[in-house]
Tab-separated table of C-alpha atoms in Angstrom:
chain	number	residue	atom	x	y	z
A	1	MET	CA	21.453	65.960	-20.247
A	2	LEU	CA	22.198	63.931	-23.354
A	3	HIS	CA	22.735	60.754	-21.369
A	4	VAL	CA	18.947	60.370	-20.935
A	5	PHE	CA	18.640	59.248	-24.564
A	6	LYS	CA	20.742	56.197	-23.737
A	7	GLU	CA	18.499	55.016	-20.926
A	8	PRO	CA	15.872	52.438	-22.018
A	9	GLY	CA	13.486	53.688	-19.311
A	10	TYR	CA	13.044	56.907	-21.246
A	11	ASP	CA	11.567	55.163	-24.289
A	12	PHE	CA	8.061	55.397	-22.850
A	13	ILE	CA	8.449	59.096	-22.044
A	14	ILE	CA	9.749	59.896	-25.528
A	15	VAL	CA	6.973	57.977	-27.289
A	16	LEU	CA	4.311	59.461	-25.022
A	17	THR	CA	5.639	62.967	-25.678
A	18	ILE	CA	5.508	62.514	-29.456
A	19	PHE	CA	2.045	60.934	-29.158
A	20	ILE	CA	0.722	63.892	-27.148
A	21	MET	CA	2.311	66.410	-29.532
A	22	ALA	CA	0.776	64.643	-32.508
A	23	SER	CA	-2.633	64.310	-30.831
A	24	SER	CA	-2.695	68.002	-29.981
A	25	SER	CA	-1.686	68.983	-33.513
A	26	TYR	CA	-4.202	66.724	-35.272
A	27	TYR	CA	-6.954	67.719	-32.851
A	28	ALA	CA	-6.308	71.421	-33.458
A	29	ALA	CA	-6.239	70.911	-37.237
A	30	LEU	CA	-9.252	68.598	-37.588
A	31	PHE	CA	-11.437	70.550	-35.161
A	32	ARG	CA	-10.502	73.913	-36.640
A	33	HIS	CA	-13.771	73.634	-38.595
A	34	PRO	CA	-16.878	71.850	-37.272
A	35	LEU	CA	-17.604	69.988	-40.526
A	36	MET	CA	-16.011	66.854	-41.906
A	37	TYR	CA	-13.030	67.475	-44.168
A	38	GLY	CA	-12.338	66.440	-47.750
A	39	ILE	CA	-14.444	65.426	-50.726
A	40	ASP	CA	-15.411	62.119	-49.066
A	41	GLY	CA	-16.015	63.624	-45.616
A	42	ALA	CA	-19.771	63.070	-45.645
A	43	TYR	CA	-19.245	59.570	-47.100
A	44	TYR	CA	-18.022	58.364	-43.714
A	45	LEU	CA	-21.061	59.863	-42.017
A	46	ILE	CA	-23.347	58.099	-44.512
A	47	GLN	CA	-21.680	54.786	-43.752
A	48	VAL	CA	-21.954	55.328	-39.982
A	49	GLU	CA	-25.607	56.317	-40.290
A	50	SER	CA	-26.319	53.194	-42.344
A	51	ILE	CA	-24.538	50.893	-39.886
A	52	LEU	CA	-26.346	52.354	-36.885
A	53	SER	CA	-29.752	52.144	-38.589
A	54	THR	CA	-29.465	48.885	-40.557
A	55	GLY	CA	-26.381	47.114	-39.201
A	56	VAL	CA	-24.599	47.130	-42.566
A	57	MET	CA	-22.738	49.678	-44.700
A	58	LYS	CA	-24.543	51.436	-47.525
A	59	TYR	CA	-21.531	51.205	-49.833
A	60	PRO	CA	-19.237	48.155	-50.062
A	61	ASP	CA	-15.815	48.911	-48.597
A	62	PRO	CA	-13.243	47.373	-46.227
A	63	PRO	CA	-15.302	47.483	-43.021
A	64	PHE	CA	-13.041	47.952	-39.981
A	65	SER	CA	-12.847	51.750	-39.799
A	66	PHE	CA	-16.563	52.272	-40.439
A	67	TYR	CA	-17.671	49.919	-37.670
A	68	LEU	CA	-15.103	51.498	-35.370
A	69	PHE	CA	-16.505	54.959	-36.170
A	70	SER	CA	-20.008	53.645	-35.520
A	71	ALA	CA	-19.097	52.117	-32.155
A	72	LEU	CA	-17.532	55.366	-30.973
A	73	THR	CA	-20.553	57.298	-32.229
A	74	LEU	CA	-22.712	55.282	-29.850
A	75	LEU	CA	-20.407	56.324	-26.998
A	76	VAL	CA	-20.035	60.044	-27.748
A	77	GLY	CA	-23.423	60.607	-29.407
A	78	ASN	CA	-22.113	62.492	-32.457
A	79	ASP	CA	-20.885	60.939	-35.687
A	80	THR	CA	-18.614	63.805	-36.754
A	81	LEU	CA	-16.979	63.957	-33.325
A	82	ALA	CA	-16.490	60.180	-33.297
A	83	VAL	CA	-14.890	60.040	-36.735
A	84	LYS	CA	-12.523	62.922	-36.031
A	85	LEU	CA	-11.472	61.536	-32.638
A	86	CYS	CA	-10.685	58.161	-34.223
A	87	VAL	CA	-8.555	59.817	-36.897
A	88	VAL	CA	-6.679	61.879	-34.278
A	89	PHE	CA	-5.944	58.755	-32.230
A	90	PHE	CA	-4.793	56.534	-35.076
A	91	CYS	CA	-2.634	59.199	-36.708
A	92	SER	CA	-0.942	59.794	-33.343
A	93	LEU	CA	-0.624	56.058	-32.719
A	94	THR	CA	1.772	55.783	-35.680
A	95	ALA	CA	4.487	57.127	-33.360
A	96	VAL	CA	4.528	53.854	-31.396
A	97	PRO	CA	5.433	51.239	-34.049
A	98	SER	CA	7.738	53.631	-35.915
A	99	TYR	CA	9.671	54.368	-32.718
A	100	LEU	CA	9.896	50.680	-31.788
A	101	LEU	CA	11.142	49.727	-35.242
A	102	VAL	CA	13.898	52.334	-35.519
A	103	LYS	CA	14.962	51.737	-31.914
A	104	ARG	CA	15.312	48.027	-32.644
A	105	MET	CA	17.278	48.769	-35.829
A	106	THR	CA	19.647	51.388	-34.418
A	107	LYS	CA	19.599	50.956	-30.590
A	108	SER	CA	19.342	54.762	-30.464
A	109	CYS	CA	16.523	56.689	-28.763
A	110	VAL	CA	17.388	59.813	-30.739
A	111	ALA	CA	17.147	57.982	-34.058
A	112	ALA	CA	13.917	56.313	-32.969
A	113	ALA	CA	12.429	59.679	-31.975
A	114	VAL	CA	13.313	61.111	-35.400
A	115	GLY	CA	11.682	58.127	-37.095
A	116	ALA	CA	8.507	58.410	-35.007
A	117	PHE	CA	8.302	62.169	-35.500
A	118	SER	CA	8.827	61.934	-39.258
A	119	VAL	CA	5.868	59.539	-39.498
A	120	ALA	CA	3.426	61.228	-37.120
A	121	PHE	CA	4.047	64.655	-38.680
A	122	SER	CA	4.535	63.571	-42.281
A	123	PRO	CA	2.614	65.586	-44.905
A	124	GLY	CA	1.280	62.368	-46.408
A	125	LEU	CA	-0.348	61.242	-43.158
A	126	ILE	CA	-1.654	64.755	-42.497
A	127	SER	CA	-3.261	64.828	-45.953
A	128	MET	CA	-4.850	61.433	-45.292
A	129	SER	CA	-6.296	62.692	-41.995
A	130	GLY	CA	-8.289	65.291	-43.884
A	131	GLU	CA	-9.062	63.493	-47.144
A	132	PHE	CA	-8.561	59.706	-46.974
A	133	LEU	CA	-9.640	58.778	-43.476
A	134	LYS	CA	-9.675	54.997	-43.640
A	135	ASN	CA	-6.278	55.182	-45.338
A	136	ALA	CA	-4.990	57.054	-42.261
A	137	VAL	CA	-6.623	54.632	-39.810
A	138	GLY	CA	-4.853	51.691	-41.470
A	139	ILE	CA	-1.344	53.208	-41.266
A	140	PRO	CA	-0.546	52.176	-37.648
A	141	PHE	CA	-1.560	48.585	-38.478
A	142	LEU	CA	0.750	48.686	-41.492
A	143	LEU	CA	3.608	50.000	-39.335
A	144	PHE	CA	3.045	47.367	-36.633
A	145	PHE	CA	3.139	44.742	-39.385
A	146	ILE	CA	6.525	46.061	-40.563
A	147	TYR	CA	7.804	46.211	-36.977
A	148	PHE	CA	6.922	42.576	-36.233
A	149	LEU	CA	8.323	41.592	-39.596
A	150	TYR	CA	11.646	43.023	-38.445
A	151	ARG	CA	11.352	41.099	-35.193
A	152	LEU	CA	10.928	37.884	-37.156
A	153	LEU	CA	14.094	38.659	-39.072
A	154	SER	CA	16.103	39.694	-36.016
A	155	GLY	CA	15.752	36.447	-34.115
A	156	ASP	CA	12.293	36.643	-32.578
A	157	GLU	CA	11.163	33.630	-34.571
A	158	ASN	CA	8.290	31.979	-32.777
A	159	VAL	CA	4.683	31.116	-33.419
A	160	PHE	CA	3.373	34.048	-31.381
A	161	THR	CA	5.314	36.656	-33.389
A	162	GLU	CA	4.256	35.022	-36.657
A	163	ILE	CA	0.597	35.095	-35.606
A	164	VAL	CA	0.828	38.741	-34.493
A	165	THR	CA	2.464	39.658	-37.805
A	166	MET	CA	-0.379	38.031	-39.734
A	167	PHE	CA	-2.916	39.644	-37.405
A	168	PHE	CA	-1.687	43.165	-38.147
A	169	PHE	CA	-1.678	42.465	-41.873
A	170	LEU	CA	-5.270	41.269	-41.508
A	171	LEU	CA	-6.226	44.490	-39.710
A	172	THR	CA	-4.484	46.467	-42.456
A	173	GLY	CA	-6.458	44.660	-45.140
A	174	LEU	CA	-9.732	45.087	-43.248
A	175	THR	CA	-9.137	48.832	-43.114
A	176	HIS	CA	-7.782	49.969	-46.487
A	177	ILE	CA	-6.734	48.198	-49.666
A	178	LEU	CA	-3.878	50.606	-50.502
A	179	ASP	CA	-2.370	50.130	-47.040
A	180	ALA	CA	-2.602	46.377	-47.534
A	181	GLY	CA	-1.015	46.677	-50.983
A	182	VAL	CA	1.924	48.665	-49.602
A	183	ALA	CA	2.328	46.144	-46.781
A	184	LEU	CA	2.343	43.280	-49.282
A	185	LEU	CA	4.823	45.106	-51.526
A	186	PHE	CA	7.167	45.700	-48.602
A	187	PHE	CA	6.858	42.070	-47.516
A	188	ILE	CA	7.724	40.730	-50.968
A	189	LEU	CA	10.677	43.120	-51.309
A	190	GLN	CA	11.840	42.180	-47.833
A	191	MET	CA	11.560	38.483	-48.600
A	192	LEU	CA	13.576	38.887	-51.824
A	193	SER	CA	16.245	41.102	-50.254
A	194	SER	CA	16.541	38.658	-47.358
A	195	PHE	CA	16.919	35.745	-49.757
A	196	PHE	CA	19.666	37.469	-51.746
A	197	SER	CA	21.420	38.919	-48.703
A	198	GLY	CA	23.630	35.862	-48.411
A	199	LYS	CA	22.256	34.807	-45.024
A	200	PRO	CA	18.620	33.909	-45.508
A	201	LYS	CA	16.788	32.384	-42.538
A	202	THR	CA	15.070	29.131	-43.357
A	203	ARG	CA	12.206	29.620	-40.902
A	204	PHE	CA	11.513	33.145	-42.166
A	205	LEU	CA	11.437	31.974	-45.790
A	206	LYS	CA	9.053	29.154	-44.859
A	207	PHE	CA	6.860	31.656	-43.051
A	208	SER	CA	7.004	33.939	-46.084
A	209	LEU	CA	5.759	31.250	-48.431
A	210	LEU	CA	2.958	30.293	-46.028
A	211	PHE	CA	2.049	33.958	-45.581
A	212	LEU	CA	1.807	34.567	-49.336
A	213	VAL	CA	-0.299	31.446	-49.856
A	214	ILE	CA	-2.717	32.572	-47.137
A	215	VAL	CA	-2.874	36.173	-48.395
A	216	PHE	CA	-3.565	35.268	-52.019
A	217	SER	CA	-6.050	32.526	-51.037
A	218	VAL	CA	-8.006	34.861	-48.755
A	219	GLY	CA	-7.771	37.612	-51.375
A	220	ALA	CA	-9.275	35.313	-54.001
A	221	LEU	CA	-12.034	34.287	-51.593
A	222	LEU	CA	-12.887	37.911	-50.795
A	223	TYR	CA	-12.794	38.852	-54.470
A	224	PHE	CA	-15.488	36.323	-55.330
A	225	SER	CA	-17.592	36.683	-52.173
A	226	PHE	CA	-17.481	40.330	-51.041
A	227	LYS	CA	-18.367	43.162	-53.372
A	228	GLY	CA	-16.218	45.739	-51.574
A	229	TYR	CA	-13.044	43.731	-52.055
A	230	ALA	CA	-14.043	42.683	-55.569
A	231	ILE	CA	-14.093	46.377	-56.517
A	232	ASP	CA	-10.846	47.228	-54.718
A	233	ILE	CA	-8.894	44.187	-55.923
A	234	ALA	CA	-10.101	44.823	-59.475
A	235	LYS	CA	-8.583	48.298	-59.178
A	236	GLY	CA	-5.213	46.590	-58.880
A	237	GLY	CA	-5.664	45.065	-62.315
A	238	VAL	CA	-6.709	48.434	-63.719
A	239	PHE	CA	-3.600	50.006	-62.219
A	240	ILE	CA	-1.292	47.427	-63.817
A	241	GLN	CA	-2.928	47.959	-67.206
A	242	GLN	CA	-2.701	51.758	-66.981
A	243	PHE	CA	0.868	51.591	-65.659
A	244	ILE	CA	1.975	49.516	-68.664
A	245	GLN	CA	0.251	51.943	-71.007
A	246	MET	CA	2.067	54.865	-69.375
A	247	LEU	CA	5.385	53.085	-69.906
A	248	GLU	CA	4.549	52.500	-73.556
A	249	PHE	CA	3.555	56.042	-74.451
A	250	HIS	CA	5.463	58.279	-72.048
A	251	PRO	CA	9.140	58.832	-71.283
A	252	ILE	CA	10.568	57.406	-68.060
A	253	VAL	CA	11.730	60.834	-66.915
A	254	ASP	CA	8.790	63.054	-66.025
A	255	ALA	CA	9.372	66.694	-65.087
A	256	ARG	CA	6.179	66.895	-63.039
A	257	ASP	CA	7.099	66.830	-59.369
A	258	PRO	CA	4.589	68.667	-57.172
A	259	GLY	CA	6.274	69.915	-54.026
A	260	GLY	CA	9.558	68.234	-54.861
A	261	VAL	CA	8.384	64.967	-53.281
A	262	ARG	CA	9.822	62.770	-56.012
A	263	ALA	CA	13.188	64.545	-56.040
A	264	LEU	CA	13.447	64.204	-52.256
A	265	SER	CA	12.441	60.546	-52.518
A	266	TYR	CA	15.303	59.861	-54.933
A	267	VAL	CA	17.714	61.455	-52.464
A	268	PHE	CA	16.357	59.336	-49.613
A	269	ALA	CA	16.521	56.211	-51.776
A	270	ALA	CA	20.181	56.908	-52.563
A	271	VAL	CA	20.879	57.428	-48.851
A	272	GLY	CA	19.017	54.226	-48.031
A	273	LEU	CA	20.998	52.148	-50.525
A	274	SER	CA	24.238	53.678	-49.245
A	275	LEU	CA	23.313	52.780	-45.669
A	276	ALA	CA	22.360	49.292	-46.825
A	277	TYR	CA	25.808	48.880	-48.350
A	278	VAL	CA	27.486	50.078	-45.140
A	279	ASN	CA	25.435	47.636	-43.074
A	280	HIS	CA	26.326	44.841	-45.450
A	281	ARG	CA	30.021	45.676	-45.047
A	282	ASN	CA	29.581	45.657	-41.266
A	283	GLY	CA	27.843	42.297	-41.292
A	284	SER	CA	24.407	43.691	-40.290
A	285	TRP	CA	22.558	41.682	-42.888
A	286	ILE	CA	19.110	42.274	-41.322
A	287	ASN	CA	19.433	46.062	-41.533
A	288	PHE	CA	20.928	45.645	-44.991
A	289	SER	CA	17.885	43.656	-46.042
A	290	PHE	CA	15.420	46.104	-44.484
A	291	LEU	CA	17.067	49.219	-45.904
A	292	THR	CA	17.301	47.661	-49.357
A	293	ALA	CA	13.597	46.811	-49.327
A	294	SER	CA	12.718	50.310	-48.060
A	295	SER	CA	14.800	52.031	-50.751
A	296	ILE	CA	13.315	49.963	-53.575
A	297	MET	CA	9.791	50.540	-52.282
A	298	LEU	CA	10.499	54.281	-52.108
A	299	LEU	CA	11.614	54.270	-55.741
A	300	PHE	CA	8.450	52.427	-56.723
A	301	LEU	CA	6.101	54.742	-54.816
A	302	SER	CA	7.745	57.802	-56.368
A	303	PHE	CA	8.205	56.331	-59.849
A	304	PRO	CA	8.089	59.255	-62.317
A	305	VAL	CA	5.622	57.633	-64.718
A	306	MET	CA	2.415	56.724	-62.921
A	307	PRO	CA	-1.222	56.998	-63.984
A	308	PRO	CA	-2.238	60.406	-62.557
A	309	GLN	CA	-5.037	59.082	-60.355
A	310	TRP	CA	-2.627	56.579	-58.763
A	311	GLY	CA	0.589	58.558	-58.585
A	312	GLN	CA	-0.770	61.128	-56.143
A	313	ARG	CA	-1.999	58.449	-53.743
A	314	PHE	CA	1.320	56.595	-53.887
A	315	LEU	CA	3.255	59.773	-53.143
A	316	LEU	CA	1.251	60.145	-49.933
A	317	MET	CA	2.738	56.826	-48.756
A	318	VAL	CA	6.430	57.635	-49.267
A	319	PHE	CA	6.818	58.581	-45.603
A	320	ILE	CA	6.809	54.865	-44.726
A	321	PRO	CA	10.202	54.062	-46.282
A	322	TRP	CA	11.354	57.629	-45.510
A	323	PHE	CA	11.190	57.180	-41.751
A	324	ILE	CA	13.142	53.917	-41.856
A	325	ILE	CA	15.920	55.547	-43.849
A	326	ALA	CA	15.891	58.814	-41.854
A	327	GLY	CA	16.010	56.974	-38.525
A	328	SER	CA	18.818	54.734	-39.744
A	329	LEU	CA	20.770	57.765	-40.949
A	330	VAL	CA	20.591	59.397	-37.519
A	331	GLY	CA	21.442	56.085	-35.876
A	332	TYR	CA	24.524	55.745	-38.062
A	333	VAL	CA	26.039	58.807	-36.357
A	334	GLU	CA	27.995	57.495	-33.383
A	335	LYS	CA	28.129	60.501	-31.052
A	336	THR	CA	24.888	61.342	-29.259
A	337	PHE	CA	25.592	65.077	-29.416
A	338	VAL	CA	25.876	64.958	-33.205
A	339	GLN	CA	22.747	62.782	-33.351
A	340	VAL	CA	20.806	65.413	-31.472
A	341	LEU	CA	22.015	68.145	-33.837
A	342	VAL	CA	21.032	66.096	-36.891
A	343	ALA	CA	17.687	65.309	-35.259
A	344	ILE	CA	17.005	69.002	-34.594
A	345	VAL	CA	17.751	69.869	-38.224
A	346	LEU	CA	15.497	67.088	-39.570
A	347	VAL	CA	12.619	67.825	-37.171
A	348	THR	CA	12.810	71.556	-37.903
A	349	PHE	CA	12.708	70.844	-41.640
A	350	ILE	CA	9.711	68.532	-41.203
A	351	ILE	CA	7.745	71.040	-39.104
A	352	TYR	CA	8.282	74.246	-41.058
A	353	PHE	CA	8.458	72.953	-44.610
A	354	GLN	CA	6.111	69.971	-44.497
A	355	SER	CA	3.865	69.628	-41.431
A	356	ILE	CA	2.598	73.195	-40.988
A	357	PRO	CA	1.729	73.692	-44.705
A	358	ALA	CA	0.006	70.281	-44.765
A	359	PHE	CA	-2.056	71.063	-41.650
A	360	MET	CA	-3.112	74.379	-43.168
A	361	ARG	CA	-4.222	72.759	-46.451
A	362	ILE	CA	-6.740	70.301	-45.024
A	363	GLY	CA	-10.298	71.473	-44.496
A	364	PRO	CA	-13.922	71.000	-45.544
A	365	VAL	CA	-15.028	71.352	-49.166
A	366	ILE	CA	-18.248	73.018	-48.085
A	367	SER	CA	-18.571	76.294	-46.179
A	368	PRO	CA	-20.711	76.721	-43.019
A	369	LEU	CA	-23.132	78.975	-44.932
A	370	GLU	CA	-23.524	76.400	-47.695
A	371	TYR	CA	-24.057	73.707	-45.085
A	372	GLU	CA	-26.764	75.779	-43.363
A	373	ASP	CA	-28.538	76.383	-46.672
A	374	LEU	CA	-28.525	72.658	-47.425
A	375	LEU	CA	-30.026	71.981	-43.993
A	376	SER	CA	-32.772	74.511	-44.688
A	377	MET	CA	-33.613	72.808	-48.001
A	378	ARG	CA	-34.625	69.558	-46.303
A	379	VAL	CA	-38.226	70.719	-45.786
A	380	PHE	CA	-38.645	71.224	-49.547
A	381	ILE	CA	-37.206	67.908	-50.763
A	382	PRO	CA	-38.901	64.545	-50.139
A	383	ALA	CA	-36.667	61.673	-49.111
A	384	ASN	CA	-35.059	59.649	-51.900
A	385	SER	CA	-35.609	62.412	-54.446
A	386	THR	CA	-33.265	63.139	-57.336
A	387	VAL	CA	-31.094	66.105	-56.407
A	388	VAL	CA	-28.447	67.548	-58.712
A	389	SER	CA	-25.670	69.957	-57.862
A	390	PRO	CA	-23.048	71.057	-60.396
A	391	ARG	CA	-20.405	70.849	-57.680
A	392	HIS	CA	-18.933	67.351	-57.682
A	393	PRO	CA	-17.384	67.644	-54.173
A	394	TRP	CA	-20.891	68.055	-52.778
A	395	ARG	CA	-22.063	64.636	-53.896
A	396	TYR	CA	-21.970	62.979	-50.469
A	397	TRP	CA	-23.040	66.112	-48.608
A	398	VAL	CA	-26.230	66.292	-50.669
A	399	GLU	CA	-26.878	62.617	-50.045
A	400	TYR	CA	-26.135	62.845	-46.320
A	401	ILE	CA	-28.074	66.026	-45.518
A	402	LEU	CA	-30.989	65.666	-47.942
A	403	ASN	CA	-31.267	61.854	-47.959
A	404	SER	CA	-31.324	62.008	-51.740
A	405	ASN	CA	-29.524	60.789	-54.820
A	406	ASN	CA	-27.133	63.171	-56.554
A	407	VAL	CA	-26.350	61.804	-60.004
A	408	GLY	CA	-26.791	62.686	-63.658
A	409	SER	CA	-27.529	65.742	-65.757
A	410	PRO	CA	-30.697	67.646	-64.758
A	411	GLN	CA	-31.783	68.148	-68.375
A	412	GLU	CA	-31.414	64.459	-69.213
A	413	LEU	CA	-33.203	63.408	-66.037
A	414	VAL	CA	-36.098	65.734	-66.786
A	415	ARG	CA	-36.335	64.368	-70.341
A	416	GLU	CA	-36.566	60.907	-68.781
A	417	GLY	CA	-39.656	62.067	-66.914
A	418	LYS	CA	-38.123	62.611	-63.491
A	419	THR	CA	-38.666	65.507	-61.137
A	420	VAL	CA	-35.281	67.026	-60.350
A	421	TYR	CA	-34.263	69.311	-57.520
A	422	LEU	CA	-31.417	71.559	-58.624
A	423	ILE	CA	-29.050	73.295	-56.181
A	424	VAL	CA	-26.992	76.170	-57.547
A	425	ASP	CA	-25.006	79.122	-56.283
A	426	LYS	CA	-27.117	82.188	-55.605
A	427	ASN	CA	-25.651	84.132	-58.524
A	428	SER	CA	-25.376	81.139	-60.853
A	429	GLN	CA	-26.642	81.140	-64.424
A	430	TYR	CA	-26.750	77.356	-64.587
A	431	PRO	CA	-28.544	76.026	-67.721
A	432	GLY	CA	-32.087	74.934	-67.016
A	433	VAL	CA	-32.692	77.285	-64.093
A	434	PRO	CA	-35.054	79.617	-66.050
A	435	THR	CA	-37.451	76.694	-66.636
A	436	GLY	CA	-37.473	75.687	-62.993
A	437	LEU	CA	-39.552	76.820	-60.036
A	438	LEU	CA	-37.607	78.554	-57.269
A	439	LEU	CA	-38.344	76.793	-53.973
A	440	TYR	CA	-35.746	78.301	-51.665
A	441	GLU	CA	-33.250	81.124	-51.734
A	442	GLY	CA	-30.697	81.054	-48.949
A	443	ARG	CA	-27.704	83.151	-48.086
A	444	VAL	CA	-25.483	81.556	-50.729
A	445	LEU	CA	-27.542	78.832	-52.457
A	446	LYS	CA	-30.801	78.493	-54.383
A	447	LEU	CA	-33.051	75.474	-54.800
A	448	TYR	CA	-35.128	74.916	-57.946
A	449	VAL	CA	-37.476	72.120	-58.894
A	450	LEU	CA	-37.481	71.023	-62.531
A	451	ARG	CA	-40.559	69.056	-63.554
A	452	PRO	CA	-41.034	67.194	-66.824
A	453	ARG	CA	-43.541	68.830	-69.158
A	454	ASN	CA	-44.787	65.527	-70.485
A	455	PRO	CA	-44.083	62.891	-67.833
A	456	LEU	CA	-43.465	59.424	-69.165
A	457	PRO	CA	-46.300	56.944	-68.447
A	458	ARG	CA	-45.651	54.642	-65.544
């Protein structure tokens, strides 16, 4: 039966099988609860609602995913259903470019299947599907960009491939700034490793320079003309500043390693550099270049000293260089039977120690009872009122359900002369409640109104 993995006609069947497995898994996980998942879950619904009612987003952000969610909402008639279906599709779609890339690198269907599986079922992508949705939607574009980048290096040098490569980078940038940053990092590392490989391709280097000029020119234009990208690009400068400060005041070796992700990344990076050396010895300079870039990027993403708010997000992206190295490792084994055994071990490890725990972790930050209480409060709160909840994860839920603002301290807002609606747990002793008027008591939540004693003159 093992001979089927050597037949090119089985590529479609293998990819389709992984796609269906991934779709079923993500569907089961994301529809396990009816509500949107993650702290920003309701944020996506707010954006969709704004687009459908006004034509533009309420908050500035890279626009592609939000307009895609909105278009599907018009088709299916439900914003939550539309958003979740899009996330299921795009997370599953990652199997296609990852399979194509590893197959092109190794000529092995088994290795390609391992690469595709390790992406589609990676804990990082699973976490994104529940918490950072537009991050997840941008991943297949990022992977297609890397795939066509490899095609440019491996002899497919023509205008069409160059345009498609730029197109997928554009889609990546229109979807999520971190995805675009990782794509740009990989491109620069690939360009440098190709240049120093000893056999640089003149056309590819010319394309690289043109690509960088276009990217930085468009980035500068967006920075000065579009608020969403001005905010996101400025975050890059903040990251560099905080990263330098971390290097100045903290040791390079950091013992914090949640889940052993960093330790495993160092192992993969060592394997990747070893495989790069072997490919260099064998004259496979393209694979040498690609594996070198992947290993260096993996070391960067898992660097032990990172600003806390950035390090966690970077660790979610380590599966991108992981799958290139893992697929190449399986492809390095010559006998198909041994490849299958290695593949079974890797896939089993991914499922039981990474995928299943990650699928179980994702979920909504608000319970159905809390959601029902918030719905019941709508009759007591006028639109565009000031609503305060001590629970930070509820910020967008309060805004989405109650059509209200959710910012500031209730005491300070009252002193400023504003009427404040305060939502607290039923048994809460939150400061300021005794001075408020109870408007609603639900199954788990209470609603108070706090009015200023001496309203400021208008």
